[in-house]
Amino acid sequence: MTSLSPERTLNRNGLGAPGMHALRVRRMLFLGSAITAVTCLLWGTFFAVRGDWFIVAVDVATITLAGTTAWLTYRGRLRAASRLMLAMMYVVLCINAAVLDIPTAEVPRSTHVFLLALGVVSCLLIRDETVWLRRGIPLVCFATYLVFASSRIGWVTPFAMPDAVRSGGVWANNAVALIVVYLALHVIQNDVAERNVMEIELRDALVHGELLLHYQPQVAAGERVIGAEVLVRWNHPKRGMVSPGEFIPLAEQTGLMQPLGDWVMRTACAQLGVWRLRAQTAQMLLAVNVSASQFAQPDFVARVLACVEQAGADPSRLKLELTESMLAHDLEDIIAKMTALKARGIGFSLDDFGTGFSSLSYLRRLPLDQLKIDQSFVRNMLDSPKEAAIAQALVSLGASLGLQVIAEGVETREQRDHLRKLGCDTYQGFLFSRPLGVLAFEELLAASVAEEAPPVHAARAIASAA
Ligand code: C2E
Ligand code: CA
Ligand code: CA
């Protein structure tokens, strides 16, 4: 048996090219951090000259937070960066409006107008958060704006800015806040237009056969290929290969997940049906991702069984990957469906294990076969003792529950060796191969079993050509 090709990562989260929305959020976070840091630097200098050290301390803290936001953005942690940016801006603006910018008969308050801008910007930054946050954050910003705009509320302290300083800020603050609102609305408009176009295109893609499946090898000890995870791709006529990270969430939100999921299941089962007839591939296991909305369909069990039967596939070669987050909904229904499919020989793997639903009691109740350790633990395992401890705990937990454990996102030999030491001996990741088209996968398989061929080179050439 052979070693397969070491590969380099596509990007930090493994989701291919980031979507336009993520790109815009990234730019906004960088710009927001820079503007905040520069503004605080200027005001901090002004107040340091005047000896107002409390305000200087607030400015220094804000500059530090802006730096942290920029760093998180740079590391690709957009959600954490967005949350920090919103929390930081909200607190700073409230302090400004309530302590520094107290309205007088001559000069009105003006810093609170940025709360209006923050409310609008937050609609963009938190688009992918829970519904509570998506509705709650803009509401809190607008409500706070309303209070400051409609009352003279505030705490008169020695730090209040004199009217002479504030009067210059009234026009500037209102103008800048309106520009921010305009820019945010422009971005939101673009986002909506882009999503509408993409939804129409995705519907067409299903009809015109622009979707295809890639197969990423899963290997056991000795680097023997035991199967593959099926990963859907969209070969867009203009944009080229679009990552599922971009179109699966869209499919979920627009009701397209059901036809898309059905297509993936039909195609994967058809492949299993073909492979069953060849000795070399008859034992291949195929892992198919199933989304929450797909699994929630009342007739999900019947649909899967119909796919298996029509394709003449061996059900014991099919494995469904469920994610921890979907277990938060109607556990009884999930267990019933899993049990029905399991009775027909279909297996189950728990994907992204360790990242989702924190209660472990469900593990005892689910008829699982495999736990799949999330790639975030594998990625950081060698640098962070905490992540290594979590990886160790996840492997031990799997073993003590009698489940097979597979690690995903294995990119280096060091990671593979460390996992092996922990007791995990099934892997998936770029170290072995990227996801491949079916022909390339079959060639890789052939190269890995051919005794006479120089397997390492043959497999490597195939994986890197794909
Ligand atoms: P990917 O192929 O870009 O898939 C990203 C996610 O899209 C998948 O994450 C899965 O949640 C979803 N997805 C893909 N196909 C389907 C489908 O047919 N149905 C449904 N419902 N969802 C689908 P997941 O499952 O964690 O897949 C692993 C991802 O990690 C894949 O990205 C894969 O290409 C990538 N990957 C594999 N090995 C490595 C590695 O060594 N390093 C890195 N950075 N990424 C890796
Ligand atoms: Ca998966
Ligand atoms: Ca995963």
Short mmCIF file of C-alpha atoms and ligand atoms in Angstrom, two decimals, residues 229 231 289 321 351-352 372 408, ligand 2:
data_model
loop_
_atom_site.label_atom_id
_atom_site.label_comp_id
_atom_site.label_asym_id
_atom_site.label_seq_id
_atom_site.Cartn_x
_atom_site.Cartn_y
_atom_site.Cartn_z
CA GLU A 229 -16.21 11.73 1.65
CA LEU A 231 -18.21 16.84 -1.46
CA ASN A 289 -23.03 15.04 4.15
CA GLU A 321 -22.47 12.49 8.07
CA ASP A 351 -19.16 15.41 11.66
CA ASP A 352 -17.26 18.42 13.10
CA LYS A 372 -15.19 12.75 13.06
CA GLU A 408 -10.34 15.39 9.26
CA CA B 2 -18.43 16.30 6.34
#
